[in-house]
XYZ file of C-alpha atoms in Angstrom:
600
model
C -24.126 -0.001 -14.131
C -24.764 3.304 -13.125
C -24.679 5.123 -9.831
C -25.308 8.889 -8.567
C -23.523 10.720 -6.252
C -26.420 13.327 -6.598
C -27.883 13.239 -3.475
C -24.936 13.732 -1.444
C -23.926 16.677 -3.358
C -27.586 17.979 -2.648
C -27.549 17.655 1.138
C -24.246 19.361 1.105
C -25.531 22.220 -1.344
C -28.764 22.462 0.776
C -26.495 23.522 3.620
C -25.196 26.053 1.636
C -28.311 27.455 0.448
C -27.625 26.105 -3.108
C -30.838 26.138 -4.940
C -29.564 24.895 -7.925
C -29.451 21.298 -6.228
C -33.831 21.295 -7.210
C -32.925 20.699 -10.843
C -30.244 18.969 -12.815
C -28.596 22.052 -13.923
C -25.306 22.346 -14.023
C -23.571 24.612 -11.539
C -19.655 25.507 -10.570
C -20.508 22.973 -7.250
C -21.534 19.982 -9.284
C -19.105 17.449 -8.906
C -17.580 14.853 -11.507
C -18.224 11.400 -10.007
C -15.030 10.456 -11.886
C -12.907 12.869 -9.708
C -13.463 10.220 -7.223
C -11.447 7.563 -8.975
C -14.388 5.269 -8.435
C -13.620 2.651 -10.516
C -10.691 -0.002 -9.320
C -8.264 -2.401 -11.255
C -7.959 -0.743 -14.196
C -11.899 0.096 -14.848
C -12.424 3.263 -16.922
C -14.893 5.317 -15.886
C -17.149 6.931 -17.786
C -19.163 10.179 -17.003
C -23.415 10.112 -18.070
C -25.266 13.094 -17.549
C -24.163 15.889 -15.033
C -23.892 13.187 -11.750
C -23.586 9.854 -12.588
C -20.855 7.462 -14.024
C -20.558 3.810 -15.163
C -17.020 2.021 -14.632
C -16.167 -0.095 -17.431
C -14.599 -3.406 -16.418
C -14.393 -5.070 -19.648
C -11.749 -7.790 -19.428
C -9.963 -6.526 -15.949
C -10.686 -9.868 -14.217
C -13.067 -7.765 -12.210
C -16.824 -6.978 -12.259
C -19.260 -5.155 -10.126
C -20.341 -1.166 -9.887
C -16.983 -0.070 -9.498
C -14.802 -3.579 -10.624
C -14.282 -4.313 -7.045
C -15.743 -8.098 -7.287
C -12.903 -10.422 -8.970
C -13.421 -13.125 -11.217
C -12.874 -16.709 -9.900
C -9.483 -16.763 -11.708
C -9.113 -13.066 -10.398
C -9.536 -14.839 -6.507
C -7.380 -17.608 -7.274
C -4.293 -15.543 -8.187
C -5.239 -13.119 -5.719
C -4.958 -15.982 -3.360
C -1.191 -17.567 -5.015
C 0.773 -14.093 -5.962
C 3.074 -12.994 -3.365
C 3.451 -9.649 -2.473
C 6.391 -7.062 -4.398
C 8.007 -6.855 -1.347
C 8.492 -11.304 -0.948
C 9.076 -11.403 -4.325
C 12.463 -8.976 -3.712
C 13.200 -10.797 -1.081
C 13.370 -13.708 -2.274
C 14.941 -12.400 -5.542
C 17.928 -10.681 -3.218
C 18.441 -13.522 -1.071
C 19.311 -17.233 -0.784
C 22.597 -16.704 -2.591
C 23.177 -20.821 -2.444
C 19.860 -21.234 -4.194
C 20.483 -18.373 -7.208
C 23.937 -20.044 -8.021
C 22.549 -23.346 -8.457
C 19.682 -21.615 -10.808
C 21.514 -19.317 -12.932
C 23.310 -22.356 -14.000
C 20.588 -24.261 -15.261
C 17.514 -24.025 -17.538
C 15.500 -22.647 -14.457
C 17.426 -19.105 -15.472
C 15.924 -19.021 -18.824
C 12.466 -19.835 -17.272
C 12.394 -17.096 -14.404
C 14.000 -14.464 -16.923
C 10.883 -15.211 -19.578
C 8.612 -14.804 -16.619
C 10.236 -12.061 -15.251
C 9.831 -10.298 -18.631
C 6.083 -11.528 -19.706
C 4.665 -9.821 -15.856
C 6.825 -6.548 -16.415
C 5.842 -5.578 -19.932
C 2.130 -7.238 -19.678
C 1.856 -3.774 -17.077
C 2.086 -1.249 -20.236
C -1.080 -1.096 -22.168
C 0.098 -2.385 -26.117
C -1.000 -0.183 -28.135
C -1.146 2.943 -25.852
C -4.055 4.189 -25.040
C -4.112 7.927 -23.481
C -1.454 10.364 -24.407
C -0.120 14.111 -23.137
C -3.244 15.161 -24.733
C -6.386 12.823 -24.611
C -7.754 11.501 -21.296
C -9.685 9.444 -23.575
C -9.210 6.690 -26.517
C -9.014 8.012 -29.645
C -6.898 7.849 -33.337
C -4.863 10.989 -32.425
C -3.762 9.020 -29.080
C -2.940 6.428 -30.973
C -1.326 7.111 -34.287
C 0.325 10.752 -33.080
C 3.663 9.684 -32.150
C 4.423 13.678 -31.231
C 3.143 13.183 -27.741
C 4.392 11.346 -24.613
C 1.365 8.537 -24.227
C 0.404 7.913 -19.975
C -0.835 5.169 -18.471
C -3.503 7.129 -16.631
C -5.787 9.398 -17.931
C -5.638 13.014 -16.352
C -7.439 14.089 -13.535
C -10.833 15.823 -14.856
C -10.351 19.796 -14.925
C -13.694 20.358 -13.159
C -12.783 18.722 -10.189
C -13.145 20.409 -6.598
C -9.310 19.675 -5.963
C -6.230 19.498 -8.256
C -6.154 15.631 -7.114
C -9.705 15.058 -7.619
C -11.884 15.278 -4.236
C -9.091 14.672 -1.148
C -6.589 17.287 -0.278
C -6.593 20.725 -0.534
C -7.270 23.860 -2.865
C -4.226 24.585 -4.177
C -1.227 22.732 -4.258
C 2.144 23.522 -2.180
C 4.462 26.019 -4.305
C 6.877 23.779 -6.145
C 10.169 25.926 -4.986
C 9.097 25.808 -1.604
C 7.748 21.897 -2.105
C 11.272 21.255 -3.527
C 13.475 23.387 -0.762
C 12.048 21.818 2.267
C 11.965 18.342 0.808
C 13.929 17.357 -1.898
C 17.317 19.896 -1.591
C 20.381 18.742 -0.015
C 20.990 19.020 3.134
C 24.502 16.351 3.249
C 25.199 14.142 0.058
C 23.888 10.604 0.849
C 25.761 7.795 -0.740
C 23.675 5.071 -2.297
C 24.184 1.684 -0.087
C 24.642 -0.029 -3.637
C 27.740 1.281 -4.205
C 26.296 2.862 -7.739
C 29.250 5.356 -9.360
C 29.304 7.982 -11.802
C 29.788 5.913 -14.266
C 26.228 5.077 -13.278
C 24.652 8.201 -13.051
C 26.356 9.265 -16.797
C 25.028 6.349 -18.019
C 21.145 6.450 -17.088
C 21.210 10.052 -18.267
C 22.863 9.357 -21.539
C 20.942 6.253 -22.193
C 18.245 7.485 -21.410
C 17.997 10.826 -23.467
C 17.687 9.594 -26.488
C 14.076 8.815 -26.202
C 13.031 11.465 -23.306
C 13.403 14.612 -25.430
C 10.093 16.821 -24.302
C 9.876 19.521 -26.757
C 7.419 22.255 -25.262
C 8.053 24.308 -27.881
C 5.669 22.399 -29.723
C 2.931 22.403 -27.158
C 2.711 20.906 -24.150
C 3.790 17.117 -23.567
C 5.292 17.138 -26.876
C 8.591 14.828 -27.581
C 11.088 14.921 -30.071
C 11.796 11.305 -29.727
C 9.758 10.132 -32.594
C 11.347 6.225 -32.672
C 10.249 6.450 -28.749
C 12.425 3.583 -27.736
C 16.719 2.467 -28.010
C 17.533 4.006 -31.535
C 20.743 5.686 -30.639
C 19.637 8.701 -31.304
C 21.677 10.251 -28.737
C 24.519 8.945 -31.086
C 23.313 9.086 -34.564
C 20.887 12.466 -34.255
C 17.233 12.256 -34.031
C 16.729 12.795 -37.876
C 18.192 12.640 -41.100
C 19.812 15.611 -41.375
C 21.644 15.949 -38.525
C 22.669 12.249 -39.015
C 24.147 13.122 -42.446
C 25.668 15.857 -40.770
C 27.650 13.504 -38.104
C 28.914 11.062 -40.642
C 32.230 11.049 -42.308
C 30.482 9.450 -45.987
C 32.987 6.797 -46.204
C 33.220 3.402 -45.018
C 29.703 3.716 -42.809
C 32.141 5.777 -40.158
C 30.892 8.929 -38.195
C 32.930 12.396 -38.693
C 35.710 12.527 -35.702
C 38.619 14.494 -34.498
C 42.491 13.361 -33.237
C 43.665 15.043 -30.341
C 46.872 13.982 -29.221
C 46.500 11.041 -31.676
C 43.122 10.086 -30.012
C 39.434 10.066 -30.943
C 36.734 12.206 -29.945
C 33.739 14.006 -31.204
C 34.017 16.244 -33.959
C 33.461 19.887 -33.393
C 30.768 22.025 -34.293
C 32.750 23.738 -36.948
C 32.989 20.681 -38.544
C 29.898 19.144 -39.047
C 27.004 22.008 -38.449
C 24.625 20.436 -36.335
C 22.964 22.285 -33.588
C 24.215 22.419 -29.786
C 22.577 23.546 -26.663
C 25.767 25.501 -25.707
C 25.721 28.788 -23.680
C 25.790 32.146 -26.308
C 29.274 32.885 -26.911
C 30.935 29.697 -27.267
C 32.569 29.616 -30.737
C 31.652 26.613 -32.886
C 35.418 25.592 -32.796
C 34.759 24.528 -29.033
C 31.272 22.998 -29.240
C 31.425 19.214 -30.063
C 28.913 18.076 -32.502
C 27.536 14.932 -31.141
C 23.571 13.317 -32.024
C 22.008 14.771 -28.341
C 21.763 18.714 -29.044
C 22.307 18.794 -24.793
C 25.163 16.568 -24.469
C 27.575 19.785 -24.395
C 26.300 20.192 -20.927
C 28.462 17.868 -18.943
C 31.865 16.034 -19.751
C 30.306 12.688 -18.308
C 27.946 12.626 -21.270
C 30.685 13.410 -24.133
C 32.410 10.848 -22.341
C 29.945 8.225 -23.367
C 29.172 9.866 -26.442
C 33.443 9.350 -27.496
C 33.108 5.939 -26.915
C 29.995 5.133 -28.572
C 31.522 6.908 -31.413
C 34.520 4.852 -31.253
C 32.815 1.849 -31.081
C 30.965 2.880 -34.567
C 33.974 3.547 -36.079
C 35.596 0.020 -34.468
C 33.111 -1.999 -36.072
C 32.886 0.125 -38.949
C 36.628 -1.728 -39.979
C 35.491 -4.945 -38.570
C 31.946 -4.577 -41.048
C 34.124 -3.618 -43.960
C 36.742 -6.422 -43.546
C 34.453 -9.085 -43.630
C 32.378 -7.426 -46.475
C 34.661 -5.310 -48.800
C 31.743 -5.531 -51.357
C 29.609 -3.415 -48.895
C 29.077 0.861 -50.048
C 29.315 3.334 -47.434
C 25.225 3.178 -46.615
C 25.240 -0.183 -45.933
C 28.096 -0.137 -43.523
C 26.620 2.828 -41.320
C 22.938 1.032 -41.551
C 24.277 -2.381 -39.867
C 26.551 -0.693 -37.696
C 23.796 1.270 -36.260
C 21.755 -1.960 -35.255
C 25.023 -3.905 -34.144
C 25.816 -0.169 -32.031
C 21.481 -0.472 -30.591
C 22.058 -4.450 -29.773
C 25.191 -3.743 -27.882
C 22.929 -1.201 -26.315
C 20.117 -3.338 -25.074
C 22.830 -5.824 -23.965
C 24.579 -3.820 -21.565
C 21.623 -2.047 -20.662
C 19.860 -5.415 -19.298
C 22.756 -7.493 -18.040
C 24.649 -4.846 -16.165
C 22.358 -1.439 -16.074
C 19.680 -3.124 -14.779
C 20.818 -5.716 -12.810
C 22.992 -3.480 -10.734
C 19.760 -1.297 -10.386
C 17.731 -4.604 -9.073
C 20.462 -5.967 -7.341
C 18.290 -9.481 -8.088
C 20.597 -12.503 -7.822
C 18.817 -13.986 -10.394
C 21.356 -13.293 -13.175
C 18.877 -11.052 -15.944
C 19.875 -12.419 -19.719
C 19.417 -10.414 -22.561
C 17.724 -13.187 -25.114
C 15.304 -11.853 -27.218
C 14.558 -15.863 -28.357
C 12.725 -16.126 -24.610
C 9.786 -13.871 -25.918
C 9.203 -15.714 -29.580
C 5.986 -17.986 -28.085
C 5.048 -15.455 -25.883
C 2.553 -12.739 -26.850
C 4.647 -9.933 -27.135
C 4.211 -7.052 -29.191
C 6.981 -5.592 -30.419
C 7.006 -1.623 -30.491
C 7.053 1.183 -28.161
C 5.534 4.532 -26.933
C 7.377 6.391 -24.361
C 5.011 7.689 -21.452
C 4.678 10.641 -19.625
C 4.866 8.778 -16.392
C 8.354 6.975 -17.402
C 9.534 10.360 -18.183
C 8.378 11.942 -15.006
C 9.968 8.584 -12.951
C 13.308 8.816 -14.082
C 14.439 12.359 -12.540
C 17.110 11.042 -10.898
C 18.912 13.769 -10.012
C 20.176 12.957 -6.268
C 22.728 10.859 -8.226
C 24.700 14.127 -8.722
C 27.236 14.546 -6.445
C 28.442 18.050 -4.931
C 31.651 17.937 -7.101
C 33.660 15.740 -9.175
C 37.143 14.380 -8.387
C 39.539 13.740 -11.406
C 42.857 12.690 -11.329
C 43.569 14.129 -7.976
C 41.535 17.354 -8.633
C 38.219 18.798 -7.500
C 36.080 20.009 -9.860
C 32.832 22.487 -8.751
C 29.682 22.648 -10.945
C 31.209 25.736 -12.496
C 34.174 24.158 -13.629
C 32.566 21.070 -15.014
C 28.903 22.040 -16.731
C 29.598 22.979 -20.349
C 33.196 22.476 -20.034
C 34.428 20.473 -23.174
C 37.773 20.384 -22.197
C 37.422 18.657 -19.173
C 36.824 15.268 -21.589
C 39.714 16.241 -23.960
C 42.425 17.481 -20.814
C 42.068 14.297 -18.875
C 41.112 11.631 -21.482
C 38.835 8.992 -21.385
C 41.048 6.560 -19.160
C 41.339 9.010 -16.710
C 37.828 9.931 -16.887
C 36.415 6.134 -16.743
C 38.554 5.583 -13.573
C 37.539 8.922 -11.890
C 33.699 8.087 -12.167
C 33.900 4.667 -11.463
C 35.701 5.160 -8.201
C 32.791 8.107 -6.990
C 29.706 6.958 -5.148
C 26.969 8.488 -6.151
C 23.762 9.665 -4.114
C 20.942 7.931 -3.170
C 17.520 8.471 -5.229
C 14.769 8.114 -2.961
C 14.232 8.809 0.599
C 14.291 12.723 0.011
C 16.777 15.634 0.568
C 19.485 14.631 -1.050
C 19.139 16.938 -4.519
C 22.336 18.998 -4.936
C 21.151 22.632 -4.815
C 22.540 23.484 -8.617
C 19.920 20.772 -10.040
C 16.493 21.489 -7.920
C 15.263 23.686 -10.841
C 14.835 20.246 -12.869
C 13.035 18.999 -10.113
C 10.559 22.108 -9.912
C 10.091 22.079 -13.544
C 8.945 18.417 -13.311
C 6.257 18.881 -10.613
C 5.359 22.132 -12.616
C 4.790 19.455 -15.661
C 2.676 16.614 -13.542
C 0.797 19.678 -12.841
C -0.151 20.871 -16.243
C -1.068 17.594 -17.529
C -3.039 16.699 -14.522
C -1.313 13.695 -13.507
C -3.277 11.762 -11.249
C -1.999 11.041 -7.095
C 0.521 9.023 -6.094
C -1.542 6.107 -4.909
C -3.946 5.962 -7.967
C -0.603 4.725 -9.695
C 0.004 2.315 -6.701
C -2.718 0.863 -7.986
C -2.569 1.026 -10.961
C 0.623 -1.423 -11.128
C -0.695 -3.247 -8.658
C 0.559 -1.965 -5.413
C -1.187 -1.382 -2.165
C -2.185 2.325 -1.329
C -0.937 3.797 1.215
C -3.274 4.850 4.064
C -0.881 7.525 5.943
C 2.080 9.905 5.270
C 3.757 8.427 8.135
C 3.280 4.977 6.202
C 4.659 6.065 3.063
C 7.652 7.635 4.452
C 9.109 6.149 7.617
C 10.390 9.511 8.269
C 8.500 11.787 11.013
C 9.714 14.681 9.825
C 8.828 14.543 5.942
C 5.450 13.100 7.007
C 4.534 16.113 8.935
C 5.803 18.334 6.288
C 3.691 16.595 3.733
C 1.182 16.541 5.942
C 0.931 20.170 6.188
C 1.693 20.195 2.261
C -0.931 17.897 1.076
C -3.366 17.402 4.087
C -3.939 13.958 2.711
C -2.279 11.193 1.480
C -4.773 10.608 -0.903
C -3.728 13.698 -3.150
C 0.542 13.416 -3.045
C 1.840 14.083 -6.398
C 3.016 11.550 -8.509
C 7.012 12.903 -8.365
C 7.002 13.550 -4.732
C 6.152 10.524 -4.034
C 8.563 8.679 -5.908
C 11.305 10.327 -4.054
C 10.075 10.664 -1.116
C 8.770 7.330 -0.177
C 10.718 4.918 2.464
C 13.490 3.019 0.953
C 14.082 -0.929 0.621
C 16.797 -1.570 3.336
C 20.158 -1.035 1.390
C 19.060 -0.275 -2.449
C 18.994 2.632 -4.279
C 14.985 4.166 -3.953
C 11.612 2.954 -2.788
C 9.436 -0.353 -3.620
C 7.389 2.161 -6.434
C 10.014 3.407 -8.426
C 11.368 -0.731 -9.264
C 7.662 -1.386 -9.320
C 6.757 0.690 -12.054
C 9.725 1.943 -13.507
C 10.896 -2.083 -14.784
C 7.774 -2.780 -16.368
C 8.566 0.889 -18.570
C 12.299 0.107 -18.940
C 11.575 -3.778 -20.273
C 8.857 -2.901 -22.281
C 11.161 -0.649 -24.199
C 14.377 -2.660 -24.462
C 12.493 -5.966 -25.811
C 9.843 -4.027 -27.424
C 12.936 -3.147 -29.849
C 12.923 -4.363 -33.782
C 15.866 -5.521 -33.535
C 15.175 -8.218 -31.143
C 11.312 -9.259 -32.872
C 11.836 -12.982 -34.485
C 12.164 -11.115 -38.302
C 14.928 -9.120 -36.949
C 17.024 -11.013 -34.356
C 19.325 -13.346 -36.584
C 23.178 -13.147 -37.560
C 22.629 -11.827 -41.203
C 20.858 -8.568 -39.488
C 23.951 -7.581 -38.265
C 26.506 -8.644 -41.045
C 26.751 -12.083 -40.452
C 28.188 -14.244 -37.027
C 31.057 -11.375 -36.382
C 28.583 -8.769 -35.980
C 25.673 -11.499 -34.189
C 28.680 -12.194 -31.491
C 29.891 -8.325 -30.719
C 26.059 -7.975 -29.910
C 25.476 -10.895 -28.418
C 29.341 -10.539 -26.118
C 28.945 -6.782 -25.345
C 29.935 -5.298 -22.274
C 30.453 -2.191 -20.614
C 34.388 -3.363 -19.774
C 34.625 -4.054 -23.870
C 33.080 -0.782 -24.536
C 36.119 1.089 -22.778
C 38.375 -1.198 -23.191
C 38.314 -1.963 -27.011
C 38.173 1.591 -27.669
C 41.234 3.265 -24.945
C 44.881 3.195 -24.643
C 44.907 1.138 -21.348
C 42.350 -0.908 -19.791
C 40.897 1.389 -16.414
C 38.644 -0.171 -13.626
C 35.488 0.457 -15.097
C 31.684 -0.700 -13.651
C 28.608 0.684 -12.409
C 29.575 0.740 -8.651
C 32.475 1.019 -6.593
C 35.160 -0.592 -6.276
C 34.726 -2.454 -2.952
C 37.993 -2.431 -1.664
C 38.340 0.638 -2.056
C 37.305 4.016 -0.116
C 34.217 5.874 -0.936
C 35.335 9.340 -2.639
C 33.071 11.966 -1.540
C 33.821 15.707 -1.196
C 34.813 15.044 1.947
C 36.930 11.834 1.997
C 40.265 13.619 3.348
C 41.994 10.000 2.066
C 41.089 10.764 -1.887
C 44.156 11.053 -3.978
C 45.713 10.517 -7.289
C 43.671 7.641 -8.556
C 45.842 4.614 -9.502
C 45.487 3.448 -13.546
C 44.544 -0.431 -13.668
């Protein structure tokens, strides 16, 4: 079906003394019906001629002009689904009722559901990408680009958001300064450490590597999902480069009769290290930027550690196996632990669900789940999460600035990973959402990203609401809760209608006593489960004990933790989570109690 927004345009042009409104020519004030977003839950629109567009509604439970009339089975679950907001409720509450059901079969039946509505969000295969607003092979088959979820907004609309808002868009420095910046570090109410923050950002790097060089939206990450690329390099060169040859083990170094990564020097592999830094003191580890902060080469010593551990365990149980073989299995074993950790502790902390989240690729076999992954430009874009940063680090007694601790190696190898582990487990980190609470040495991230959403046209904040099934919001002063920002956006924006995609992922009011807003868990789960289960390794051909060398290697998977990750692999055993300690005190720049920390 067809409709025309013709004669509205005319009227207005008339006014004007447009007389290019008699004909159907195309002129620079004839507007793209599409730049309206006409077209609701998940229509495409189309554009036909110069004025008039047809939304496509095929299978969205939804017909009508603009798929606004739903299908009786549309109505019906319309009618049952609670809202996102019940649903956390009643997943964060009732503490009697979630210890009765984690202990019985009712666990494995919420976790499957849990899992089937998350990923069913992500369109399987993709369908647009950092390039094509519309379906086509290169979209598909071009792994080079970040896919979206969203097409971009049309270039020839009258605003960069389509039709609401205004003219040009608020200078990103200025956007950022009177938002986003610090004004006094906000702890997260979930307790969430450094350990944390370290985590998400080495976790997460190895598949959101944007390589502009290339063009723009381009990625590096060409497995786009949990390889361990971070660990292993992100081809084979650089992999052979990192590995010792011999017994499947990665190249290391002893220092003081300890392991860490091997230096640059050693095995030539390419690190994003300031000019004048001597190979000697770059470590050579798989992530080119993981030089930049001692948190990350912390993770990246234990993870290669861990290789190395189950390198001897591989070999012991299989002294027939070459040195190929070894590394090969080692590297799923080192993905599975991965995945496990990353579901049953990463993520759970980040829900803080009582419903106890099981990684068991077996819950997905008779469901239809495609295996495979494409990392989005949206996913990318969501997980900015810089307020985690605090405004300096406390080790061992001592406070470190930014100047001290960015692309200082020696941080890791002076205080050791014990040390380390317990410093970063025992510091809060910030809160993500809410606004103002970006350390001032880390806003330029934040500028570059709305610079991005801005190339590639990303469409508004609420078009995504929608998208994943979330009611728009209808005022600034509804999306925030905060007065102040809400004017400023106000001013900013002029409309609610046309807030950017980023800035409204930060800036939105926060669940009472979590981490960020009701959007970022909304759609940043269905991204983050897609791409943990989506995984080879845990597809039916994959997920069995001979995949990973037998029952020893099913059980480290299957048994992994982030306690076992320190633990098996350092001197002593340190307090180690993803939150602080609660009976303990908060260590903050400007905790006059912090001291020595105490070994455990």
């Amino acid at each position: 079906m067809k409709s025309s927004v013709l004669a509205s345009a005319c009227a207005l042009f008339l006014l004007l003394r447009e007389p290019a409104c008699l004909g159907d020519e195309v002129t620079s004030k004839t507007v793209n019906p599409c730049c309206h977003f006409p077209c609701q839950h998940w229509g495409v629109c189309v554009r036909y001629g110069l004025d008039k567009y047809e939304c496509d509604c095929t299978r969205t439970g939804y017909h009508g002009e603009n798929c606004t009339i739903p299908e009786f089975w549309s109505r019906v679950r319309q009618f049952l689904k609670p809202s996102p907001d019940v649903i956390h409720y009643i997943l964060t509450h009732f503490q009697w009722m979630w210890e009765i059901i984690n202990r019985t079969f009712l666990r494995d039946v919420l976790m499957r559901l849990v899992l089937t509505a998350r990923a069913s969000l992500i369109p399987s295969p993709p369908t647009f990408n950092s390039k094509y607003g519309y379906l086509s092979w290169e979209s598909y088959y071009n792994v080079s680009y970040y896919t979206r979820i969203l097409p971009p907004v049309p270039e020839d609309c009258p605003t960069p958001l389509g039709v609401k808002g205004k003219a040009v868009l608020p200078d990103p420095e200025l956007l950022v300064e009177r938002l986003l910046l610090r004004r006094k570090f906000r702890r997260d109410p979930q307790g969430s450490n450094l350990m944390f923050a370290f985590f998400a950002q080495h976790f997460t790097h190895q598949f959101f590597k944007t390589y502009n060089r290339m063009g723009l939206g381009f990625t590096k990450a060409l497995a786009h999902g949990v390889d361990a690329g971070h660990i292993y390099g992100d081809n084979l060169a650089r992999q052979l480069n990192l590995r010792l040859h011999k017994d499947g083990k990665l190249k290391y170094q002893l220092i003081d009769g300890e392991v860490y990564p091997p230096t640059v020097a050693d095995a030539p592999v390419r690190m994003s290290y300031p000019s004048g830094v001597p190979p000697e003191s770059q470590l050579a580890i798989g992530q080119e930027v993981y030089g930049l902060l001692p948190g990350l080469g912390l993770y990246a010593t234990l993870w290669l550690r861990e290789h190395n551990r189950v390198c001897d365990i591989l070999k012991a149980e299989h002294p027939t196996w070459d040195d190929e073989q070894l590394f090969q299995t080692t590297r799923l074993i080192i993905i599975g632990e991965t995945i496990h950790i990353v579901i049953e502790e990463y993520v759970q902390h980040l829900s803080g669900y009582l419903l106890q989240l099981k990684f068991d690729p077996t819950l997905l076999f008779n469901s239809p789940f495609q295996y495979g992954n494409r990392i989005a430009l949206e996913f990318s874009q969501l997980y900015h999460w810089h307020p985690l940063m605090p405004d300096s680090f406390l080790i061992d007694g001592d406070e470190l600035s930014y100047s001290q601790f960015i692309f200082n190696t020696s941080v890791l190898t002076h205080y050791g990973v014990e040390k380390l582990v317990a410093a970063f487990s025992r510091q809060v980190a910030g809160q993500i959402g809410g606004g103002h609470n970006i350390n001032g040495v880390v806003t330029k991230v934040s500028v570059g990203a709305v610079k991005e959403s801005r190339q590639l046209r990303m469409q508004p904040f609420n078009q995504y609401r929608k998208r994943f099934n979330l009611k728009p919001y209808t005022s600034f002063k509804e999306f925030t809760g905060n007065e102040e920002i809400a004017r400023e956006l106000e001013e900013l924006y002029g409309d609610i209608d046309a807030l950017e995609f980023y800035p409204g992922l930060l800036l939105e009011k926060l669940r009472p006593g979590t981490i960020f807003g009701e959007s970022m868990v909304e759609m940043g789960a269905p991204f983050s489960l897609k791409g943990l289960l989506g995984s080879p390794i845990c597809s039916p051909e994959y997920w069995k004990p001979s995949t990973f060398g037998g029952q020893v290697g099913f059980d480290i998977v299957n048994s992994a933790t982030l306690k076992k990750l320190v633990c098996l692999n350092s001197r002593t055993c340190p307090y180690v989570a993803f939150r602080i300690p609660l009976e303990e005190p908060t260590h903050t720049r400007s905790d006059n109690n912090y001291g020595r920390n105490k070994e455990l």
